[in-house]
Amino acid sequence: MDRLDDPVQAALDLAAFVRALQSIDSTGGPKHHRGLPIRLADEMVRTGIAGVRGEIDGDAVIEVWDRVVTAPDYDGPPVWFHGDLSYLNLLARDGKLTAVIDWGSCGVGDPAIEMEPAWSLFPPDARRAYRDAIGVDDATWERGKGWVLTGAFGIPYYRDTNPVLVASKVRGIEAVLADSD
């Protein structure tokens, strides 16, 4: 996302995309695990945290994760989500966000997965703009932090094969920790 001229505008543009996607009738839409309650990832996240001690503050991650899993589950109607709004799946041209690719994680369910880019992609001012533009409640925002923390599981797996992805996951987790003080 370092190719974007204005991160706040990019956050607003991505939020508009997410809102438009969520406005589509989800009747009969496919289920995907990224639309399920984040608390179901508890064992995986705790295993991941154990594998990254020394790289990130595991105790701080557990403290935030414990708040995430106690956030209320989503109880609204299922909504469409892309499910992987990472730097790998957002295209930019001339300093502006222009496209979203890779729809392999798309489905219907809890919208919290779409909060993940707030910490993984954006600095604090753009993060606030993203949240305000999407208009989510505190519980959804908290569950969104959880999706970032699930990255702890992938860090050991990708440590030697994809250091760019690992650095992105670490940055996202650190942003969640900084945002949770």
mmCIF file of C-alpha atoms in Angstrom:
data_model
loop_
_atom_site.group_PDB
_atom_site.id
_atom_site.type_symbol
_atom_site.label_atom_id
_atom_site.label_comp_id
_atom_site.label_asym_id
_atom_site.label_seq_id
_atom_site.Cartn_x
_atom_site.Cartn_y
_atom_site.Cartn_z
ATOM 1 C CA MET A 1 0.000 0.000 0.000
ATOM 2 C CA ASP A 2 3.069 2.220 -0.078
ATOM 3 C CA ARG A 3 2.229 3.006 -3.712
ATOM 4 C CA LEU A 4 -0.835 4.998 -2.686
ATOM 5 C CA ASP A 5 -0.586 8.772 -2.742
ATOM 6 C CA ASP A 6 -3.234 9.304 -0.073
ATOM 7 C CA PRO A 7 -3.832 6.460 2.429
ATOM 8 C CA VAL A 8 -6.928 8.162 3.858
ATOM 9 C CA GLN A 9 -8.508 8.369 0.395
ATOM 10 C CA ALA A 10 -7.527 4.748 -0.256
ATOM 11 C CA ALA A 11 -9.203 3.768 3.023
ATOM 12 C CA LEU A 12 -12.359 5.625 2.008
ATOM 13 C CA ASP A 13 -12.301 3.989 -1.430
ATOM 14 C CA LEU A 14 -11.846 0.522 0.047
ATOM 15 C CA ALA A 15 -14.624 1.190 2.559
ATOM 16 C CA ALA A 16 -16.943 2.217 -0.286
ATOM 17 C CA PHE A 17 -16.099 -1.045 -2.064
ATOM 18 C CA VAL A 18 -16.840 -3.060 1.102
ATOM 19 C CA ARG A 19 -20.140 -1.260 1.687
ATOM 20 C CA ALA A 20 -21.179 -1.844 -1.940
ATOM 21 C CA LEU A 21 -20.314 -5.539 -1.681
ATOM 22 C CA GLN A 22 -22.234 -5.859 1.582
ATOM 23 C CA SER A 23 -25.302 -4.260 0.004
ATOM 24 C CA ILE A 24 -25.716 -7.149 -2.470
ATOM 25 C CA ASP A 25 -28.410 -9.664 -1.566
ATOM 26 C CA SER A 26 -26.628 -12.534 0.185
ATOM 27 C CA THR A 27 -29.462 -15.058 -0.153
ATOM 28 C CA GLY A 28 -27.948 -18.380 -1.143
ATOM 29 C CA GLY A 29 -24.400 -17.044 -1.000
ATOM 30 C CA PRO A 30 -21.575 -19.465 -0.239
ATOM 31 C CA LYS A 31 -20.328 -19.954 3.302
ATOM 32 C CA HIS A 32 -16.620 -19.596 4.019
ATOM 33 C CA HIS A 33 -14.761 -20.064 7.315
ATOM 34 C CA ARG A 34 -13.789 -16.376 7.235
ATOM 35 C CA GLY A 35 -17.433 -15.523 7.802
ATOM 36 C CA LEU A 36 -17.744 -17.711 10.896
ATOM 37 C CA PRO A 37 -17.232 -16.518 14.482
ATOM 38 C CA ILE A 38 -13.593 -15.567 15.054
ATOM 39 C CA ARG A 39 -13.608 -17.371 18.410
ATOM 40 C CA LEU A 40 -13.530 -20.655 16.452
ATOM 41 C CA ALA A 41 -9.889 -19.829 15.606
ATOM 42 C CA ASP A 42 -8.903 -19.798 19.288
ATOM 43 C CA GLU A 43 -6.745 -22.925 19.310
ATOM 44 C CA MET A 44 -5.052 -22.002 16.029
ATOM 45 C CA VAL A 45 -4.209 -18.487 17.225
ATOM 46 C CA ARG A 46 -2.872 -19.664 20.563
ATOM 47 C CA THR A 47 -0.686 -22.218 18.743
ATOM 48 C CA GLY A 48 0.519 -19.479 16.402
ATOM 49 C CA ILE A 49 1.344 -17.141 19.272
ATOM 50 C CA ALA A 50 3.489 -19.826 20.866
ATOM 51 C CA GLY A 51 5.461 -20.069 17.606
ATOM 52 C CA VAL A 52 6.238 -16.348 17.336
ATOM 53 C CA ARG A 53 7.401 -15.454 20.827
ATOM 54 C CA GLY A 54 10.462 -13.266 20.475
ATOM 55 C CA GLU A 55 9.257 -11.844 17.160
ATOM 56 C CA ILE A 56 6.168 -10.216 18.627
ATOM 57 C CA ASP A 57 4.978 -9.642 22.177
ATOM 58 C CA GLY A 58 3.081 -12.887 22.718
ATOM 59 C CA ASP A 59 1.676 -11.832 26.080
ATOM 60 C CA ALA A 60 0.248 -8.648 24.578
ATOM 61 C CA VAL A 61 -1.247 -10.629 21.684
ATOM 62 C CA ILE A 62 -2.893 -13.044 24.117
ATOM 63 C CA GLU A 63 -4.310 -10.122 26.101
ATOM 64 C CA VAL A 64 -5.903 -8.623 22.965
ATOM 65 C CA TRP A 65 -6.983 -12.051 21.706
ATOM 66 C CA ASP A 66 -8.755 -12.735 25.008
ATOM 67 C CA ARG A 67 -10.804 -9.547 24.439
ATOM 68 C CA VAL A 68 -11.512 -10.564 20.841
ATOM 69 C CA VAL A 69 -12.930 -13.977 21.754
ATOM 70 C CA THR A 70 -15.230 -12.436 24.351
ATOM 71 C CA ALA A 71 -16.685 -9.941 21.852
ATOM 72 C CA PRO A 72 -20.252 -10.827 20.928
ATOM 73 C CA ASP A 73 -20.643 -12.973 17.822
ATOM 74 C CA TYR A 74 -22.226 -11.345 14.799
ATOM 75 C CA ASP A 75 -25.995 -11.793 15.004
ATOM 76 C CA GLY A 76 -27.134 -9.880 11.947
ATOM 77 C CA PRO A 77 -28.021 -11.191 8.520
ATOM 78 C CA PRO A 78 -25.091 -12.670 6.582
ATOM 79 C CA VAL A 79 -23.377 -10.167 4.304
ATOM 80 C CA TRP A 80 -21.026 -10.617 1.379
ATOM 81 C CA PHE A 81 -17.331 -10.318 2.110
ATOM 82 C CA HIS A 82 -14.221 -10.553 -0.052
ATOM 83 C CA GLY A 83 -12.347 -12.244 2.780
ATOM 84 C CA ASP A 84 -8.765 -11.374 1.797
ATOM 85 C CA LEU A 85 -8.326 -7.637 1.372
ATOM 86 C CA SER A 86 -4.553 -7.881 1.746
ATOM 87 C CA TYR A 87 -1.854 -5.942 -0.062
ATOM 88 C CA LEU A 88 -1.566 -8.913 -2.433
ATOM 89 C CA ASN A 89 -5.144 -8.484 -3.665
ATOM 90 C CA LEU A 90 -5.454 -4.721 -4.045
ATOM 91 C CA LEU A 91 -4.169 -3.078 -7.201
ATOM 92 C CA ALA A 92 -3.134 0.533 -7.485
ATOM 93 C CA ARG A 93 -2.442 2.747 -10.471
ATOM 94 C CA ASP A 94 -1.226 6.324 -10.491
ATOM 95 C CA GLY A 95 -1.248 6.328 -6.686
ATOM 96 C CA LYS A 96 -4.915 5.302 -6.348
ATOM 97 C CA LEU A 97 -6.621 2.055 -5.425
ATOM 98 C CA THR A 98 -8.116 0.682 -8.659
ATOM 99 C CA ALA A 99 -9.058 -2.977 -8.279
ATOM 100 C CA VAL A 100 -9.655 -5.881 -5.947
ATOM 101 C CA ILE A 101 -8.580 -9.313 -7.165
ATOM 102 C CA ASP A 102 -8.542 -12.938 -5.930
ATOM 103 C CA TRP A 103 -12.056 -13.813 -4.869
ATOM 104 C CA GLY A 104 -11.165 -17.281 -3.539
ATOM 105 C CA SER A 105 -12.149 -16.392 0.038
ATOM 106 C CA CYS A 106 -15.401 -14.673 -0.863
ATOM 107 C CA GLY A 107 -18.538 -15.691 0.954
ATOM 108 C CA VAL A 108 -21.368 -14.562 3.199
ATOM 109 C CA GLY A 109 -21.401 -14.244 6.967
ATOM 110 C CA ASP A 110 -19.869 -11.983 9.620
ATOM 111 C CA PRO A 111 -18.488 -8.743 8.099
ATOM 112 C CA ALA A 112 -15.595 -8.589 10.624
ATOM 113 C CA ILE A 113 -13.071 -10.116 8.198
ATOM 114 C CA GLU A 114 -13.304 -6.921 6.141
ATOM 115 C CA MET A 115 -11.945 -4.909 9.091
ATOM 116 C CA GLU A 116 -8.563 -6.650 8.790
ATOM 117 C CA PRO A 117 -7.102 -4.104 6.304
ATOM 118 C CA ALA A 118 -7.557 -1.333 8.855
ATOM 119 C CA TRP A 119 -4.458 -2.569 10.696
ATOM 120 C CA SER A 120 -2.677 -4.504 7.964
ATOM 121 C CA LEU A 121 -2.733 -1.738 5.375
ATOM 122 C CA PHE A 122 -3.421 1.654 6.872
ATOM 123 C CA PRO A 123 -1.738 4.115 9.218
ATOM 124 C CA PRO A 124 -3.826 5.323 12.202
ATOM 125 C CA ASP A 125 -5.517 8.275 10.442
ATOM 126 C CA ALA A 126 -6.559 6.120 7.493
ATOM 127 C CA ARG A 127 -7.619 3.351 9.903
ATOM 128 C CA ARG A 128 -10.016 5.780 11.624
ATOM 129 C CA ALA A 129 -11.351 6.957 8.253
ATOM 130 C CA TYR A 130 -11.923 3.340 7.184
ATOM 131 C CA ARG A 131 -13.857 2.517 10.346
ATOM 132 C CA ASP A 132 -15.936 5.686 10.175
ATOM 133 C CA ALA A 133 -16.733 5.117 6.493
ATOM 134 C CA ILE A 134 -17.803 1.509 7.039
ATOM 135 C CA GLY A 135 -19.698 2.394 10.212
ATOM 136 C CA VAL A 136 -19.226 -0.794 12.213
ATOM 137 C CA ASP A 137 -20.005 -1.314 15.867
ATOM 138 C CA ASP A 138 -17.379 -1.937 18.549
ATOM 139 C CA ALA A 139 -17.886 -5.715 18.552
ATOM 140 C CA THR A 140 -17.314 -5.996 14.790
ATOM 141 C CA TRP A 141 -14.213 -3.798 15.092
ATOM 142 C CA GLU A 142 -12.897 -6.010 17.891
ATOM 143 C CA ARG A 143 -13.546 -9.204 15.912
ATOM 144 C CA GLY A 144 -11.720 -7.565 12.995
ATOM 145 C CA LYS A 145 -8.630 -7.249 15.203
ATOM 146 C CA GLY A 146 -8.907 -10.974 15.721
ATOM 147 C CA TRP A 147 -8.584 -11.637 12.005
ATOM 148 C CA VAL A 148 -5.285 -9.751 12.036
ATOM 149 C CA LEU A 149 -4.104 -11.798 15.018
ATOM 150 C CA THR A 150 -4.801 -15.040 13.149
ATOM 151 C CA GLY A 151 -1.730 -14.057 11.133
ATOM 152 C CA ALA A 152 0.373 -15.282 14.060
ATOM 153 C CA PHE A 153 -0.356 -18.823 12.887
ATOM 154 C CA GLY A 154 1.107 -18.180 9.423
ATOM 155 C CA ILE A 155 4.323 -16.522 10.569
ATOM 156 C CA PRO A 156 6.226 -19.727 11.423
ATOM 157 C CA TYR A 157 4.926 -21.426 8.271
ATOM 158 C CA TYR A 158 6.066 -18.618 5.934
ATOM 159 C CA ARG A 159 9.124 -17.470 7.913
ATOM 160 C CA ASP A 160 11.671 -18.965 5.481
ATOM 161 C CA THR A 161 9.668 -18.987 2.260
ATOM 162 C CA ASN A 162 7.879 -15.620 2.192
ATOM 163 C CA PRO A 163 9.559 -12.970 4.354
ATOM 164 C CA VAL A 164 7.507 -10.166 2.762
ATOM 165 C CA LEU A 165 4.265 -11.819 3.863
ATOM 166 C CA VAL A 166 5.697 -12.459 7.331
ATOM 167 C CA ALA A 167 6.726 -8.800 7.655
ATOM 168 C CA SER A 168 3.204 -7.766 6.627
ATOM 169 C CA LYS A 169 1.630 -10.045 9.243
ATOM 170 C CA VAL A 170 3.996 -8.771 11.945
ATOM 171 C CA ARG A 171 3.239 -5.126 11.023
ATOM 172 C CA GLY A 172 -0.493 -5.804 11.196
ATOM 173 C CA ILE A 173 -0.227 -7.487 14.585
ATOM 174 C CA GLU A 174 1.935 -4.654 15.905
ATOM 175 C CA ALA A 175 -0.653 -2.139 14.664
ATOM 176 C CA VAL A 176 -3.403 -4.018 16.512
ATOM 177 C CA LEU A 177 -1.291 -4.025 19.685
ATOM 178 C CA ALA A 178 -0.560 -0.302 19.358
ATOM 179 C CA ASP A 179 -4.253 0.381 18.747
ATOM 180 C CA SER A 180 -5.286 -1.649 21.809
ATOM 181 C CA ASP A 181 -3.284 0.123 24.515
#
